[in-house]
């Protein structure tokens, strides 16, 4: 077990350290080979996790990124808000690729069902914010905020009721939602979607908290897959420009019902630079041609919405904050190759921008630390010195194998 990186231990976690899209999916996919169980904890289909295997690209919004490895148990935990048609679509796409997941998928009975009307309300609220304040949050319009509104108001419908007849419950909601949000519910469509999901997934709903405890007790290893990222956390992020769930390690553990002392490692995933989708502060944001260059080289377009991502430089102060919140034991610095051609690389540390010399040679596809140019090593070492967390993994390309691993 963990021949990959012995220091990770039997319960590891992968948590985004910036504003999302750091490359969590790729890390989870690589580590999943070594773990028995892969568990997503919270959020919903606002996530977009891209994995490239043998040139084939897979994008997951709900399915844990470890699902490409056959035989691994995959869990959708209690903290999730699940749009069932999206989940069914992902299952169908995986099946088209010859990957069977249904039999090893376990969906928490405590997770909430996200309906189409949550998406409509999300769009409506964004429209209203834009009209009133000149800008919205820039949500993914996947219905996340409204689904968590229902959860917090205790009006949500949980997966435990998937096997019940929910037609009356849905129909009863129509007038109230119309009145509150001026949104029409297509009750017949919602009910039909529930019926389809019930047939395929009805028997996959279970008590995943007990199941995870059972896995731990019987010596199975568990990989916790965080979604979104630390700076999007509802409490500790740049409120109100955040998502509606707790995206830290603590939030992930809450979402899965795992105790804090069960975790043996927490990998912080951070790009070698920085991106953000949606509105809100971005202290190191680049402008004009520089921003476009980073976006082009990094392929920085949202995997969920296709929106161009805002781009900028690494903010080590943010990484320190993330390390303090999450207790990162390792960093996976991703997309180092995207900086290959930069002459100088600005970085924020101690509230100031400094400039690091670039290396101006290709690191694409490198798998060994020794192969890296000296200035690339210095760049990575700066992160380690400033954050006191080792950069154990360094991404050098999209592919599963394009990763430097320092044991
Ligand atoms: P996630 O949401 O954190 O899983 O990240 P996304 O999948 O939304 O975005 C990360 C993007 O960067 C994906 O297109 C990945 O294939 C790509 N990627 C991940 N790691 C690397 C890397 O080391 N180098 C390059 N060039 N691309 C990477
Ligand atoms: P992954 O898991 C990047 C951002 C949205 C918006 C804010 C609120 O792929 O890293 P929401 O739809 O959650 O109400 O939007 O949060 N956001 C993400 N940005 N990656 C994500 O997920 C995100 N999930 C939400 O762009 O600014
Ligand atoms: Mg993403």
JSON list of C-alpha atoms and ligand atoms in Angstrom, two decimals, residues 19-22 24 46-49 122 137-142 144-145 226-229 232 241-244 276-279 303-304 307, ligand 2:
[
{"chain": "A", "resi": 19, "resn": "UNK", "atom": "CA", "xyz": [-10.09, 29.15, -6.35]},
{"chain": "A", "resi": 20, "resn": "UNK", "atom": "CA", "xyz": [-10.63, 25.75, -7.89]},
{"chain": "A", "resi": 21, "resn": "UNK", "atom": "CA", "xyz": [-9.45, 24.00, -11.06]},
{"chain": "A", "resi": 22, "resn": "UNK", "atom": "CA", "xyz": [-5.99, 23.41, -9.64]},
{"chain": "A", "resi": 24, "resn": "UNK", "atom": "CA", "xyz": [-7.45, 17.91, -8.13]},
{"chain": "A", "resi": 46, "resn": "UNK", "atom": "CA", "xyz": [-20.36, 22.95, -10.06]},
{"chain": "A", "resi": 47, "resn": "UNK", "atom": "CA", "xyz": [-17.12, 20.94, -9.96]},
{"chain": "A", "resi": 48, "resn": "UNK", "atom": "CA", "xyz": [-15.41, 20.01, -13.20]},
{"chain": "A", "resi": 49, "resn": "UNK", "atom": "CA", "xyz": [-12.54, 17.57, -12.77]},
{"chain": "A", "resi": 122, "resn": "UNK", "atom": "CA", "xyz": [-29.65, 30.09, -9.29]},
{"chain": "A", "resi": 137, "resn": "UNK", "atom": "CA", "xyz": [-21.23, 36.14, -8.01]},
{"chain": "A", "resi": 138, "resn": "UNK", "atom": "CA", "xyz": [-20.54, 34.45, -11.32]},
{"chain": "A", "resi": 139, "resn": "UNK", "atom": "CA", "xyz": [-21.92, 31.10, -10.17]},
{"chain": "A", "resi": 140, "resn": "UNK", "atom": "CA", "xyz": [-21.79, 28.03, -12.38]},
{"chain": "A", "resi": 141, "resn": "UNK", "atom": "CA", "xyz": [-25.64, 28.16, -12.50]},
{"chain": "A", "resi": 142, "resn": "UNK", "atom": "CA", "xyz": [-25.69, 24.53, -11.43]},
{"chain": "A", "resi": 144, "resn": "UNK", "atom": "CA", "xyz": [-25.73, 24.90, -5.83]},
{"chain": "A", "resi": 145, "resn": "UNK", "atom": "CA", "xyz": [-26.71, 27.90, -3.68]},
{"chain": "A", "resi": 226, "resn": "UNK", "atom": "CA", "xyz": [-12.30, 17.64, -2.13]},
{"chain": "A", "resi": 227, "resn": "UNK", "atom": "CA", "xyz": [-14.16, 19.78, -4.65]},
{"chain": "A", "resi": 228, "resn": "UNK", "atom": "CA", "xyz": [-13.97, 23.54, -5.23]},
{"chain": "A", "resi": 229, "resn": "UNK", "atom": "CA", "xyz": [-11.19, 24.98, -3.09]},
{"chain": "A", "resi": 232, "resn": "UNK", "atom": "CA", "xyz": [-14.17, 29.46, -2.22]},
{"chain": "A", "resi": 241, "resn": "UNK", "atom": "CA", "xyz": [-17.82, 35.48, -3.88]},
{"chain": "A", "resi": 242, "resn": "UNK", "atom": "CA", "xyz": [-17.67, 31.89, -2.70]},
{"chain": "A", "resi": 243, "resn": "UNK", "atom": "CA", "xyz": [-19.54, 28.66, -3.21]},
{"chain": "A", "resi": 244, "resn": "UNK", "atom": "CA", "xyz": [-22.18, 27.43, -0.74]},
{"chain": "A", "resi": 276, "resn": "UNK", "atom": "CA", "xyz": [-10.30, 32.26, -10.80]},
{"chain": "A", "resi": 277, "resn": "UNK", "atom": "CA", "xyz": [-13.68, 31.85, -12.49]},
{"chain": "A", "resi": 278, "resn": "UNK", "atom": "CA", "xyz": [-16.40, 34.25, -11.43]},
{"chain": "A", "resi": 279, "resn": "UNK", "atom": "CA", "xyz": [-16.26, 37.53, -9.53]},
{"chain": "A", "resi": 303, "resn": "UNK", "atom": "CA", "xyz": [-14.53, 22.64, -17.54]},
{"chain": "A", "resi": 304, "resn": "UNK", "atom": "CA", "xyz": [-18.08, 23.15, -16.27]},
{"chain": "A", "resi": 307, "resn": "UNK", "atom": "CA", "xyz": [-15.94, 30.45, -19.33]},
{"chain": "B", "resi": 2, "resn": "LIG", "atom": "P1", "xyz": [-13.68, 22.49, -9.11]},
{"chain": "B", "resi": 2, "resn": "LIG", "atom": "O1", "xyz": [-14.03, 21.37, -8.17]},
{"chain": "B", "resi": 2, "resn": "LIG", "atom": "C1", "xyz": [-13.71, 26.75, -10.07]},
{"chain": "B", "resi": 2, "resn": "LIG", "atom": "C2", "xyz": [-16.94, 29.14, -8.34]},
{"chain": "B", "resi": 2, "resn": "LIG", "atom": "C3", "xyz": [-17.84, 29.74, -9.40]},
{"chain": "B", "resi": 2, "resn": "LIG", "atom": "C4", "xyz": [-18.26, 31.02, -8.68]},
{"chain": "B", "resi": 2, "resn": "LIG", "atom": "C5", "xyz": [-18.41, 30.55, -7.23]},
{"chain": "B", "resi": 2, "resn": "LIG", "atom": "C6", "xyz": [-19.84, 30.18, -6.84]},
{"chain": "B", "resi": 2, "resn": "LIG", "atom": "O2", "xyz": [-13.72, 22.14, -10.55]},
{"chain": "B", "resi": 2, "resn": "LIG", "atom": "O3", "xyz": [-12.40, 23.14, -8.67]},
{"chain": "B", "resi": 2, "resn": "LIG", "atom": "P2", "xyz": [-21.37, 28.08, -7.42]},
{"chain": "B", "resi": 2, "resn": "LIG", "atom": "O4", "xyz": [-21.86, 27.56, -8.74]},
{"chain": "B", "resi": 2, "resn": "LIG", "atom": "O5", "xyz": [-20.59, 27.10, -6.64]},
{"chain": "B", "resi": 2, "resn": "LIG", "atom": "O6", "xyz": [-22.47, 28.71, -6.63]},
{"chain": "B", "resi": 2, "resn": "LIG", "atom": "O7", "xyz": [-20.39, 29.31, -7.83]},
{"chain": "B", "resi": 2, "resn": "LIG", "atom": "O8", "xyz": [-17.59, 29.40, -7.10]},
{"chain": "B", "resi": 2, "resn": "LIG", "atom": "N1", "xyz": [-16.76, 27.67, -8.44]},
{"chain": "B", "resi": 2, "resn": "LIG", "atom": "C7", "xyz": [-15.69, 27.09, -8.99]},
{"chain": "B", "resi": 2, "resn": "LIG", "atom": "N2", "xyz": [-14.63, 27.63, -9.63]},
{"chain": "B", "resi": 2, "resn": "LIG", "atom": "N3", "xyz": [-13.78, 25.41, -9.89]},
{"chain": "B", "resi": 2, "resn": "LIG", "atom": "C8", "xyz": [-14.83, 24.86, -9.23]},
{"chain": "B", "resi": 2, "resn": "LIG", "atom": "O9", "xyz": [-14.89, 23.55, -8.92]},
{"chain": "B", "resi": 2, "resn": "LIG", "atom": "C9", "xyz": [-15.86, 25.71, -8.78]},
{"chain": "B", "resi": 2, "resn": "LIG", "atom": "N4", "xyz": [-17.02, 25.49, -8.14]},
{"chain": "B", "resi": 2, "resn": "LIG", "atom": "C10", "xyz": [-17.56, 26.70, -7.93]},
{"chain": "B", "resi": 2, "resn": "LIG", "atom": "O10", "xyz": [-17.11, 30.02, -10.57]},
{"chain": "B", "resi": 2, "resn": "LIG", "atom": "O11", "xyz": [-17.23, 31.97, -8.72]}
]
